[in-house]
Structure formats: structure tokens, C-alpha cells
Coordinates of C-alpha atoms in Angstrom, one line a residue:
M1 CA 0.0 0.0 0.0
I2 CA 2.9 2.4 0.8
F3 CA 4.5 1.7 -2.5
R4 CA 1.2 2.2 -4.4
A5 CA 0.5 5.4 -2.5
K6 CA 4.0 6.8 -3.2
A7 CA 3.7 5.7 -6.9
N8 CA 0.3 7.3 -7.2
K9 CA 1.6 10.5 -5.7
A10 CA 4.6 10.5 -8.0
L11 CA 2.3 9.9 -11.0
D12 CA -0.1 12.6 -9.9
R13 CA 2.8 15.0 -9.6
A14 CA 4.1 14.1 -13.0
E15 CA 0.7 14.0 -14.7
D16 CA -0.2 16.9 -17.0
P17 CA -4.0 17.0 -17.7
R18 CA -3.3 18.6 -21.1
E19 CA -1.1 15.7 -22.1
T20 CA -3.7 13.3 -20.9
L21 CA -6.4 15.0 -22.9
D22 CA -4.3 15.0 -26.0
Y23 CA -3.6 11.3 -25.5
S24 CA -7.3 10.5 -25.1
Y25 CA -8.1 12.5 -28.2
Q26 CA -5.4 10.6 -30.1
K27 CA -6.9 7.3 -29.0
Q28 CA -10.4 8.4 -30.1
L29 CA -9.0 9.4 -33.5
E30 CA -7.4 5.9 -33.8
L31 CA -10.8 4.3 -32.9
L32 CA -12.6 6.5 -35.4
Q33 CA -10.0 5.5 -38.0
K34 CA -10.7 1.8 -37.3
V35 CA -14.4 2.3 -37.6
R36 CA -14.0 4.0 -40.9
R37 CA -11.7 1.3 -42.1
G38 CA -14.4 -1.3 -41.1
V39 CA -17.0 0.7 -43.1
A40 CA -14.7 0.7 -46.1
D41 CA -14.1 -3.1 -45.8
V42 CA -17.8 -3.8 -45.5
A43 CA -18.5 -1.5 -48.5
T44 CA -15.8 -3.3 -50.5
S45 CA -17.4 -6.7 -49.7
R46 CA -20.8 -5.3 -50.6
K47 CA -19.4 -4.1 -53.9
R48 CA -17.8 -7.4 -54.6
L49 CA -21.1 -9.2 -54.0
E50 CA -22.9 -6.7 -56.3
L51 CA -20.4 -7.6 -59.1
Q52 CA -20.9 -11.3 -58.5
L53 CA -24.7 -10.8 -58.6
N54 CA -24.5 -8.9 -61.8
Q55 CA -22.4 -11.7 -63.3
L56 CA -24.8 -14.4 -62.1
Q57 CA -27.8 -12.5 -63.3
S58 CA -26.2 -12.0 -66.7
Q59 CA -25.5 -15.8 -66.9
S60 CA -29.0 -16.5 -65.8
S61 CA -30.4 -14.3 -68.6
K62 CA -28.1 -15.9 -71.0
L63 CA -29.2 -19.4 -70.0
E64 CA -32.8 -18.4 -70.3
D65 CA -32.2 -17.1 -73.8
Q66 CA -30.4 -20.3 -74.8
G67 CA -33.2 -22.5 -73.4
R68 CA -35.8 -20.5 -75.4
K69 CA -33.8 -20.9 -78.6
A70 CA -33.3 -24.6 -78.0
L71 CA -37.0 -25.1 -77.4
A72 CA -37.7 -23.2 -80.6
L73 CA -35.4 -25.6 -82.5
G74 CA -37.1 -28.6 -81.0
R75 CA -34.3 -29.4 -78.6
E76 CA -36.3 -29.8 -75.5
D77 CA -33.5 -31.7 -73.7
L78 CA -31.1 -28.7 -74.2
A79 CA -33.8 -26.3 -73.2
R80 CA -34.3 -28.4 -70.0
E81 CA -30.6 -28.4 -69.2
A82 CA -30.4 -24.7 -69.7
L83 CA -33.3 -24.1 -67.4
S84 CA -31.7 -26.4 -64.8
R85 CA -28.5 -24.5 -64.8
R86 CA -30.4 -21.2 -64.7
A87 CA -32.3 -22.5 -61.6
A88 CA -28.9 -23.3 -59.9
L89 CA -27.6 -19.9 -60.7
Q90 CA -30.8 -18.4 -59.4
Q91 CA -30.2 -20.1 -56.1
Q92 CA -26.8 -18.6 -55.9
V93 CA -28.2 -15.2 -56.8
T94 CA -30.7 -15.5 -53.9
D95 CA -27.9 -16.4 -51.5
L96 CA -25.8 -13.5 -52.7
E97 CA -28.7 -11.1 -52.4
T98 CA -29.2 -12.2 -48.8
Q99 CA -25.5 -11.6 -48.0
H100 CA -25.7 -8.3 -49.9
A101 CA -28.6 -7.2 -47.8
T102 CA -26.8 -8.2 -44.6
L103 CA -23.6 -6.4 -45.6
Q104 CA -25.6 -3.4 -46.6
G105 CA -27.3 -3.3 -43.2
E106 CA -23.9 -3.7 -41.5
E107 CA -22.5 -0.9 -43.6
E108 CA -25.3 1.4 -42.7
K109 CA -24.8 0.6 -39.0
L110 CA -21.1 1.2 -39.2
T111 CA -21.6 4.4 -41.2
L112 CA -24.1 5.7 -38.5
A113 CA -21.7 4.6 -35.7
A114 CA -18.8 6.4 -37.5
Q115 CA -20.9 9.5 -37.8
R116 CA -21.8 9.5 -34.2
L117 CA -18.2 8.8 -33.2
Q118 CA -17.1 11.6 -35.4
A119 CA -19.5 13.9 -33.6
K120 CA -18.2 12.8 -30.2
V121 CA -14.6 13.2 -31.3
D122 CA -15.4 16.7 -32.5
A123 CA -17.2 17.6 -29.2
F124 CA -14.3 16.1 -27.2
R125 CA -11.8 18.1 -29.2
T126 CA -13.7 21.3 -28.4
K127 CA -14.0 20.3 -24.8
K128 CA -10.4 19.4 -24.7
E129 CA -9.2 22.7 -26.0
T130 CA -11.5 24.5 -23.6
I131 CA -10.1 22.5 -20.6
K132 CA -6.5 23.0 -21.8
A133 CA -7.0 26.7 -22.1
T134 CA -8.7 26.9 -18.7
Y135 CA -6.0 24.8 -17.1
T136 CA -3.2 26.9 -18.6
A137 CA -4.8 30.1 -17.4
A138 CA -5.3 28.6 -13.9
Q139 CA -1.7 27.4 -13.8
A140 CA -0.5 30.9 -14.8
Q141 CA -2.7 32.5 -12.2
T142 CA -1.4 30.1 -9.6
R143 CA 2.2 30.8 -10.5
I144 CA 1.7 34.5 -10.3
G145 CA -0.1 34.2 -7.0
E146 CA 2.7 32.0 -5.6
A147 CA 5.3 34.4 -6.9
F148 CA 3.5 37.3 -5.1
S149 CA 3.0 35.4 -1.9
G150 CA 6.5 33.8 -2.0
I151 CA 5.3 30.2 -1.5
S152 CA 6.5 28.9 -4.9
E153 CA 9.5 26.6 -5.1
E154 CA 11.6 29.2 -6.9
M155 CA 10.7 32.1 -4.6
G156 CA 11.1 29.7 -1.6
D157 CA 14.7 29.0 -2.7
V158 CA 15.3 32.7 -3.1
G159 CA 13.8 33.5 0.3
L160 CA 15.9 30.7 1.9
A161 CA 19.1 32.1 0.3
I162 CA 18.3 35.5 1.6
Q163 CA 17.6 34.2 5.1
R164 CA 20.8 32.2 5.1
A165 CA 22.8 35.3 3.9
E166 CA 21.2 37.4 6.7
D167 CA 22.0 34.7 9.3
K168 CA 25.6 34.4 8.2
T169 CA 26.0 38.2 8.2
A170 CA 24.6 38.5 11.7
Q171 CA 26.8 35.6 12.8
L172 CA 29.9 37.4 11.4
Q173 CA 28.9 40.7 13.0
A174 CA 28.4 39.0 16.4
R175 CA 31.8 37.2 16.1
A176 CA 33.6 40.4 15.2
G177 CA 32.0 42.3 18.1
A178 CA 32.9 39.5 20.5
I179 CA 36.5 39.5 19.3
D180 CA 36.8 43.3 19.7
E181 CA 35.4 43.0 23.3
L182 CA 37.8 40.2 24.2
L183 CA 40.8 42.1 22.8
A184 CA 39.7 45.3 24.6
S185 CA 39.4 43.4 27.9
G186 CA 42.7 41.7 27.4
A187 CA 41.2 38.2 27.4
L188 CA 42.9 37.6 24.0
D189 CA 46.5 38.6 23.1
D190 CA 47.0 40.4 19.9
Q191 CA 49.8 38.4 18.2
S192 CA 50.3 41.0 15.6
G193 CA 51.0 43.7 18.1
M194 CA 48.8 46.1 16.1
H195 CA 45.7 46.3 18.3
K196 CA 45.7 48.1 21.7
D197 CA 42.9 48.8 24.0
E198 CA 42.0 52.3 25.1
I199 CA 43.7 52.1 28.6
Q200 CA 47.0 50.9 27.1
A201 CA 46.9 53.6 24.5
E202 CA 46.3 56.2 27.2
L203 CA 49.2 54.9 29.3
D204 CA 51.5 54.8 26.3
R205 CA 50.5 58.4 25.5
I206 CA 51.2 59.5 29.1
S207 CA 54.5 57.7 29.2
G208 CA 55.5 59.2 25.9
G209 CA 54.6 62.6 27.2
S210 CA 56.5 62.1 30.4
D211 CA 59.6 61.0 28.6
V212 CA 59.4 64.1 26.4
E213 CA 59.0 66.3 29.5
L214 CA 61.9 64.6 31.3
E215 CA 64.1 65.0 28.2
L216 CA 63.1 68.6 27.9
Q217 CA 63.9 69.3 31.6
R218 CA 67.3 67.6 31.2
M219 CA 68.2 69.6 28.2
K220 CA 67.1 72.8 30.0
A221 CA 69.3 71.8 33.0
E222 CA 72.3 71.2 30.8
L223 CA 71.8 74.5 29.0
A224 CA 71.5 76.3 32.3
G225 CA 74.5 74.5 33.7
G226 CA 76.6 75.3 30.7
S227 CA 75.8 79.0 30.9
S228 CA 76.7 79.2 34.6
Q229 CA 80.0 77.5 34.0
Q230 CA 80.9 79.9 31.1
A231 CA 80.0 82.8 33.2
I232 CA 82.2 81.6 36.0
E233 CA 85.1 80.9 33.6
G234 CA 84.6 84.3 32.0
G235 CA 84.8 86.1 35.4
S236 CA 88.0 84.3 36.4
G237 CA 89.8 85.3 33.2
Q238 CA 89.0 89.0 33.7
A239 CA 90.3 88.9 37.3
Q240 CA 93.5 87.4 36.3
S241 CA 94.0 89.9 33.5
Q242 CA 93.4 92.8 36.0
Q243 CA 95.8 91.3 38.6
Q244 CA 98.7 90.5 36.1
P245 CA 100.0 94.1 35.8
Q246 CA 100.4 94.3 39.5
D247 CA 102.2 91.0 39.8
T248 CA 104.6 91.8 36.9
P249 CA 107.8 93.5 38.2
R250 CA 108.7 96.8 36.7
F251 CA 112.3 97.7 35.8
D252 CA 113.4 101.3 35.7
K253 CA 115.5 102.4 33.0
Q254 CA 118.8 103.5 34.0

């Protein structure tokens, strides 16, 4: 039962009513062709019997004339023989006429059946085309409705692809946000050394600023120290130059 149910469902899905109607119409045409062929065969047989009847009737008339001539010549024996043969032919003519009447009746029946079948086939063809047109219009309307509602197989595949793309995008966005939070909290080490959190950046900035300030203070101190030493050295030189004339002995000219 399961196999039959599945097979029936598969056949119902694969069946196209338009193809079924065309197949039925083709079968009716074949049946009509057979009926017409039967009518033609019966008509041929009837015509053959008519030819045989004509020949037998011609022979019967000929034997009657021969018997009449023989009787006129005093040949009663020949006249009797001619009439005997004519009587045998007449029996054949009677049998052929009976068969001819039977064939003619069959021919009329088959002709009437062919006419009725032709009328049914014509009516079926009109009905078939009407049903096919209605089915095609209904199928088109159904596809349009499914396309608008998004429940068709094609639109369902498109909707599924869009949903999957949105899900993957959301997943990637969530993953990127989680990684940024973990890096910012220090739970993950940045192996590239390129990423720093805000606190580390602030500390680096302060350290950099402190180093600059310390270097600036040192340079100011060095400059200040150099200026004091030069001033001291300059003062000592002037004092020595002022004291040197007093220390130098003078010699009077004699």
C-alpha cells in the first residue's frame, strides 16, 4: 500500500492534464479510423457481391435465352438443361442477395456509428481545447499568486538564500563584536601587536609625554649649567687679567 501510495503521488505530480487529454483525443481518432476502415471493408465486400450478382444475373439471362432458342429448335433436352443451370444460378443469386442485404445493413450501421463517433470526437476536441485553455490560465494565475506570496518553489529558494545570507551576516557581525570586546578586555592577546585597548593607548601616551618632558627638563638643565660655567670661567679670566699688571715687576731704565 505504501509503494502504491507513493507511486500514485509521483504519477499525480508528473501528470499533466493537457497531455492526458491529447492522448485521449489521439486514441479516439485511432478508434474512429478503425471504424472508418471497417466501413470501407464492408463497403468493399458489398461491392464485390454486387459484381458477382451482376455476373450471375447475366449468366441466368443468357441461359434463359439459350433455353428458349433450344426449345424453338425442338431441342427440348437442351432447353431443360439450360433451365436447370439457370435454376442453380438463381439459387446462388438468392444467397448473394441475402448476403448483400446483410452487408448493406452492417455498412449502414457502421456508417451511422462512424458519424456518431465523429460527432463525439469533435465535441471532445472542443471540450479538450477549452479545458486546456482553462488549465493553462489557472496554472499561470497560480504561479503569479505563488510568486507574489513567495510560496512557490523558486521564490522559496530565493527566500531561503536571503535568510541564510542574513543569518551568516549576523553571525559574522556578532563574532567580530565579541573578538573586539575580548581584545579590549585583554582576554585575548594580539599576536600582531597592532591592536591596543584604550587604557593601554592612554598609558602609552602619558609615558611618551612624560619621557618628552623629562628629556626637555634635562636639556634645560644642561643648558642652564653650561651658561653658569661659562659665566664663572669668564669672570675668572677678567680677574687674572686685572691682577697680572700688579704682579709683573717693573724695571726702571737707568
